[in-house]
Short mmCIF file of N, CA and C in Angstrom, two decimals:
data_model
loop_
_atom_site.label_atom_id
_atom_site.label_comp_id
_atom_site.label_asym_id
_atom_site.label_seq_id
_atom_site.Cartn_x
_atom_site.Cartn_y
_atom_site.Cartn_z
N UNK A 29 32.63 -1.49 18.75
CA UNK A 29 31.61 -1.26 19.75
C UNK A 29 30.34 -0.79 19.03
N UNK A 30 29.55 -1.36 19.79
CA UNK A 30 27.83 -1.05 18.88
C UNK A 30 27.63 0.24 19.48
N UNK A 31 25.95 0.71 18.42
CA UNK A 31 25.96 2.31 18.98
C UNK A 31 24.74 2.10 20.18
N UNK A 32 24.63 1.15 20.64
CA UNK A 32 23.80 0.88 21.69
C UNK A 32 24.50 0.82 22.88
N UNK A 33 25.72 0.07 22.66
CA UNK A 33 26.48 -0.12 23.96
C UNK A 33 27.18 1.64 24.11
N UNK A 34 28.22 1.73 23.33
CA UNK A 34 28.36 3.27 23.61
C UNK A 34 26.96 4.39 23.98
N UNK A 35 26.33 4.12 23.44
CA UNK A 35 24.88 4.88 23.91
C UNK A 35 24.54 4.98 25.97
N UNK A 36 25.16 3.38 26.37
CA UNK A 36 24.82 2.60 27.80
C UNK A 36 25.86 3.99 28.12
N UNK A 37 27.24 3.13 27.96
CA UNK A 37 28.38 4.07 28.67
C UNK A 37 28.20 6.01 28.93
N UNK A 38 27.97 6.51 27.91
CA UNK A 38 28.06 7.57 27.90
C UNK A 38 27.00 8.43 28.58
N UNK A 39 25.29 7.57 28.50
CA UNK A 39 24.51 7.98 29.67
C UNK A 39 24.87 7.45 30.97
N UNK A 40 25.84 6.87 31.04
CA UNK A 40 26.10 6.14 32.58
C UNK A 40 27.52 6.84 33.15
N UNK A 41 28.22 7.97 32.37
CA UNK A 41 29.35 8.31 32.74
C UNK A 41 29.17 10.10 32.26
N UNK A 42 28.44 10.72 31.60
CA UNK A 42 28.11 11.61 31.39
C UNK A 42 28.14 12.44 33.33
N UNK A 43 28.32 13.83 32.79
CA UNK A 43 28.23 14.86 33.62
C UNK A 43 27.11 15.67 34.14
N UNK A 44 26.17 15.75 32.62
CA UNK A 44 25.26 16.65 32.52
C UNK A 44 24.51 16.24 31.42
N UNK A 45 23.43 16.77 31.26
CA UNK A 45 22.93 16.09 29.58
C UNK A 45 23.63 16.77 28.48
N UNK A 46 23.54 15.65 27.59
CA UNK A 46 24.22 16.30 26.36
C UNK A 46 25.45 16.17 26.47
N UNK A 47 26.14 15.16 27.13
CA UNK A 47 27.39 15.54 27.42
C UNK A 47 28.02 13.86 27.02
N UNK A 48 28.84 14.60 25.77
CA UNK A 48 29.30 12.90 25.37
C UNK A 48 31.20 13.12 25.42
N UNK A 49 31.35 14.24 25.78
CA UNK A 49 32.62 14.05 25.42
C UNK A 49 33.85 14.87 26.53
N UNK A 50 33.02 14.13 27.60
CA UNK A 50 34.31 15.14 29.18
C UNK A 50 35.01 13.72 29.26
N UNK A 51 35.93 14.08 30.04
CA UNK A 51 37.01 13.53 30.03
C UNK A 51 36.75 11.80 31.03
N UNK A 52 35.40 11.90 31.69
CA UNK A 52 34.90 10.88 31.97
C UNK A 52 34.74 9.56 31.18
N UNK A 53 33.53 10.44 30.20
CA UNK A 53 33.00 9.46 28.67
C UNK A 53 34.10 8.43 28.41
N UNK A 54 34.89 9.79 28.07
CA UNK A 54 36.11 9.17 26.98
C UNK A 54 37.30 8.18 27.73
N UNK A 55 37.34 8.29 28.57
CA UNK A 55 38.17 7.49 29.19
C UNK A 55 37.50 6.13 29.91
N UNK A 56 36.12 6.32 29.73
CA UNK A 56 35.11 5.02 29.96
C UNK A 56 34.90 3.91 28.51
N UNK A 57 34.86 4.81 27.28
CA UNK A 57 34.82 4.20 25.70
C UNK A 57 36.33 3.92 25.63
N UNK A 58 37.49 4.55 26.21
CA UNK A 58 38.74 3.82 25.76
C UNK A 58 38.75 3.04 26.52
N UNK A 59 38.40 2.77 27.91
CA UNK A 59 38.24 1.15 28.61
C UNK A 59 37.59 0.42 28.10
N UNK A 60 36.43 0.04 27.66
CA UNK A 60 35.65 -0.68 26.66
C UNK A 60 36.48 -1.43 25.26
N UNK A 61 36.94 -0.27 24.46
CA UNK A 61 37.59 -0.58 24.00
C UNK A 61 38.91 -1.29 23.86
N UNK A 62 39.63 -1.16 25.48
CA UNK A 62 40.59 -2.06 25.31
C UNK A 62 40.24 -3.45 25.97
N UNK A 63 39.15 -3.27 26.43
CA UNK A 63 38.59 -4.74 26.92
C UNK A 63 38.12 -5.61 25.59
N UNK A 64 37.58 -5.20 24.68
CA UNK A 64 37.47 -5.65 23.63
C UNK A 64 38.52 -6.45 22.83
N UNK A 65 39.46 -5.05 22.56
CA UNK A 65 41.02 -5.18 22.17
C UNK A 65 41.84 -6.58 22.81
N UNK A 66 41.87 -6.75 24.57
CA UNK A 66 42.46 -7.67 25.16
C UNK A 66 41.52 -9.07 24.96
N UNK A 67 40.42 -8.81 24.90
CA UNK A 67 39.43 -10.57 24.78
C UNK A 67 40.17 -10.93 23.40
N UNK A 68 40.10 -9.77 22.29
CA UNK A 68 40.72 -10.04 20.60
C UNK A 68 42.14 -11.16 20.69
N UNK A 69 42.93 -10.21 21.74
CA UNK A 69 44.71 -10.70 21.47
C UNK A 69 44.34 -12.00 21.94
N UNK A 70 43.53 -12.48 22.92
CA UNK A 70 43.48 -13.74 23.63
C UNK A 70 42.96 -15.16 22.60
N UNK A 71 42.01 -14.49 21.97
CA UNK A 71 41.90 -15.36 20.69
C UNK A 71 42.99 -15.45 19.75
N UNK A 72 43.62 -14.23 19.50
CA UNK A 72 43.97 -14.24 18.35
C UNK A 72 45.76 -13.26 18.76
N UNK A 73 46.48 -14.01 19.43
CA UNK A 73 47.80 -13.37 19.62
C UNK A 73 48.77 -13.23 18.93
N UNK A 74 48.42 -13.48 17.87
CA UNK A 74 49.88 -12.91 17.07
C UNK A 74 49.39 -11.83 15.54
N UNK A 75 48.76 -11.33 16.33
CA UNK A 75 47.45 -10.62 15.67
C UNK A 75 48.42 -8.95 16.03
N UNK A 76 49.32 -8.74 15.18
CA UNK A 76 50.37 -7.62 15.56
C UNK A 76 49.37 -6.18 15.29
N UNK A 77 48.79 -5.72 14.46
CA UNK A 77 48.12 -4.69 14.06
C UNK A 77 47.11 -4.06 15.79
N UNK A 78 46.56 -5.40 15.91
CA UNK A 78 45.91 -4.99 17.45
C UNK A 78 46.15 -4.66 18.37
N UNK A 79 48.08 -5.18 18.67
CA UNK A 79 48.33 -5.29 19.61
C UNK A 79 48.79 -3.76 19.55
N UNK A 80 49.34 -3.44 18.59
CA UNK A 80 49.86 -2.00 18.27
C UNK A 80 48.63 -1.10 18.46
N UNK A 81 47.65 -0.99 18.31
CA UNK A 81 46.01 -0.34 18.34
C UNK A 81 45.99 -0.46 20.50
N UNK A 82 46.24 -1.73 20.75
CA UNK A 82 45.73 -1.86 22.05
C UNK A 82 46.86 -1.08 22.99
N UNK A 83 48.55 -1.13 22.74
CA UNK A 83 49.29 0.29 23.18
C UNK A 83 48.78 1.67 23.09
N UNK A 84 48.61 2.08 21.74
CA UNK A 84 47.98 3.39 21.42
C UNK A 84 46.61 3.80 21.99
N UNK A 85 45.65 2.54 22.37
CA UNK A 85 44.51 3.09 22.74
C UNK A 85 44.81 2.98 24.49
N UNK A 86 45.83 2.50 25.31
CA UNK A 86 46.21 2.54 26.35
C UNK A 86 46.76 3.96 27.05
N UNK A 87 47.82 4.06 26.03
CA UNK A 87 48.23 5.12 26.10
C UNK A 87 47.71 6.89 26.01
N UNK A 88 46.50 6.84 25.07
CA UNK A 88 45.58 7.40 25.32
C UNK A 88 44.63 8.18 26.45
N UNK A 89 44.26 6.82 26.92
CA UNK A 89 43.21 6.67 28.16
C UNK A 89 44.55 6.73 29.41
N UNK A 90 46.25 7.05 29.55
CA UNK A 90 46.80 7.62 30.21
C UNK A 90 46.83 8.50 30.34
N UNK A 91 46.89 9.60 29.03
CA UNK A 91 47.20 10.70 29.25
C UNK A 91 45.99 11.15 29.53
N UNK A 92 44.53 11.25 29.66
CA UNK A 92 43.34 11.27 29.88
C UNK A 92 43.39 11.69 31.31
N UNK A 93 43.70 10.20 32.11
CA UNK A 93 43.46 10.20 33.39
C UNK A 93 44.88 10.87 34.02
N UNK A 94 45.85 11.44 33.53
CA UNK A 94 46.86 11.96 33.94
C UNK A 94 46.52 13.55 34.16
N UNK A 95 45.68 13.86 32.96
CA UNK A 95 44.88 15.20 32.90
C UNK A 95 43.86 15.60 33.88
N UNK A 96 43.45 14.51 34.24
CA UNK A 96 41.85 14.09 35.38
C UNK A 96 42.58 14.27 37.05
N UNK A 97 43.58 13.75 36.84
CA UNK A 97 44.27 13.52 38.33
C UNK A 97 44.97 15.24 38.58
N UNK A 98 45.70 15.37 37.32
CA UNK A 98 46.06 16.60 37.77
C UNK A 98 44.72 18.07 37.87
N UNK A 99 44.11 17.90 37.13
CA UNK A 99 43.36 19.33 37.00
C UNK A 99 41.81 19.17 38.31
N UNK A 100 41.04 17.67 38.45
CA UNK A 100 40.03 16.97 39.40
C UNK A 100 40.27 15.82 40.07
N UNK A 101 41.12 16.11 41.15
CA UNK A 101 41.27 14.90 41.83
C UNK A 101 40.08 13.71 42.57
N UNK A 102 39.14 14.51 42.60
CA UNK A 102 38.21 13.83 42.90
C UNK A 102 37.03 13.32 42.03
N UNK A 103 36.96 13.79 41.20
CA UNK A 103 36.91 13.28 40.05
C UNK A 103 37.43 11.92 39.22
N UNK A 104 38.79 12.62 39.04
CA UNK A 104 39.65 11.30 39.15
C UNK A 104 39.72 9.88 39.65
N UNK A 105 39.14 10.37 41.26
CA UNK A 105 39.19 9.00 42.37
C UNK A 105 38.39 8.40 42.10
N UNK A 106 37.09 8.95 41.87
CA UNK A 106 35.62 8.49 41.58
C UNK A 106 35.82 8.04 40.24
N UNK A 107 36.14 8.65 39.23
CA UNK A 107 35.94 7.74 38.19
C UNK A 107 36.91 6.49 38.19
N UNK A 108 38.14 5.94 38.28
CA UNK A 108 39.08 4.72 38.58
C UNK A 108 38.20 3.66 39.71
N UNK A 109 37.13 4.39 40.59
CA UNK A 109 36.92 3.46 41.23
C UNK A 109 35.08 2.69 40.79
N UNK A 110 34.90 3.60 39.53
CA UNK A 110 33.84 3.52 39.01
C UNK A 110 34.01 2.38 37.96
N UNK A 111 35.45 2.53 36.94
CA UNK A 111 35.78 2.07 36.44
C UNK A 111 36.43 0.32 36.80
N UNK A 112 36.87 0.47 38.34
CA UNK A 112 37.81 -0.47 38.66
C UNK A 112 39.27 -0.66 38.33
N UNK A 113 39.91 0.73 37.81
CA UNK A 113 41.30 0.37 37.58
C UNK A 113 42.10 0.97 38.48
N UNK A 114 43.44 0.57 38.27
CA UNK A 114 44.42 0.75 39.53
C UNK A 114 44.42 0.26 41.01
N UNK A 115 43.56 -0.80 41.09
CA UNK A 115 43.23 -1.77 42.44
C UNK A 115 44.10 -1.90 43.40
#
């Protein structure tokens, strides 16, 4: 990911200024990232190193939003529906 595009995300998911790293951000740069990750496998599927990277960075951005749901539920709601996941 370029430092322009992360630059987009993080003023567009931020809390407050200055704020690159709530649990929003980060779970907006690990979606990015696995969108990236999934266009990769589609070219390139037997591409094992990625696919192992694209579990771990999944798994990640679970325990994230597992943390989000339990501690800001509304928070939570708003960001999945900001994001578009869990439809």
């Amino acid at each position: 990911m370029d430092k322009d595009k992360k630059g987009q995300i993080i003023t567009q998911f931020r809390l407050k200024e200055n704020d690159s790293g709530s649990v929003e951000v980060q779970v907006a740069l690990l979606t990015e990232r696995i969108n990236q990750l999934t266009e990769h496998l589609k070219l390139y599927p037997q591409d094992r190193y990625s696919r192992h990277a694209l579990h771990g960075v999944i798994g990640q951005r679970g325990r994230f939003l597992r943390y989000l749901s339990r501690t800001a539920p509304e928070r939570y709601y708003s960001l999945i529906g900001r994001l578009g996941l869990r439809e």
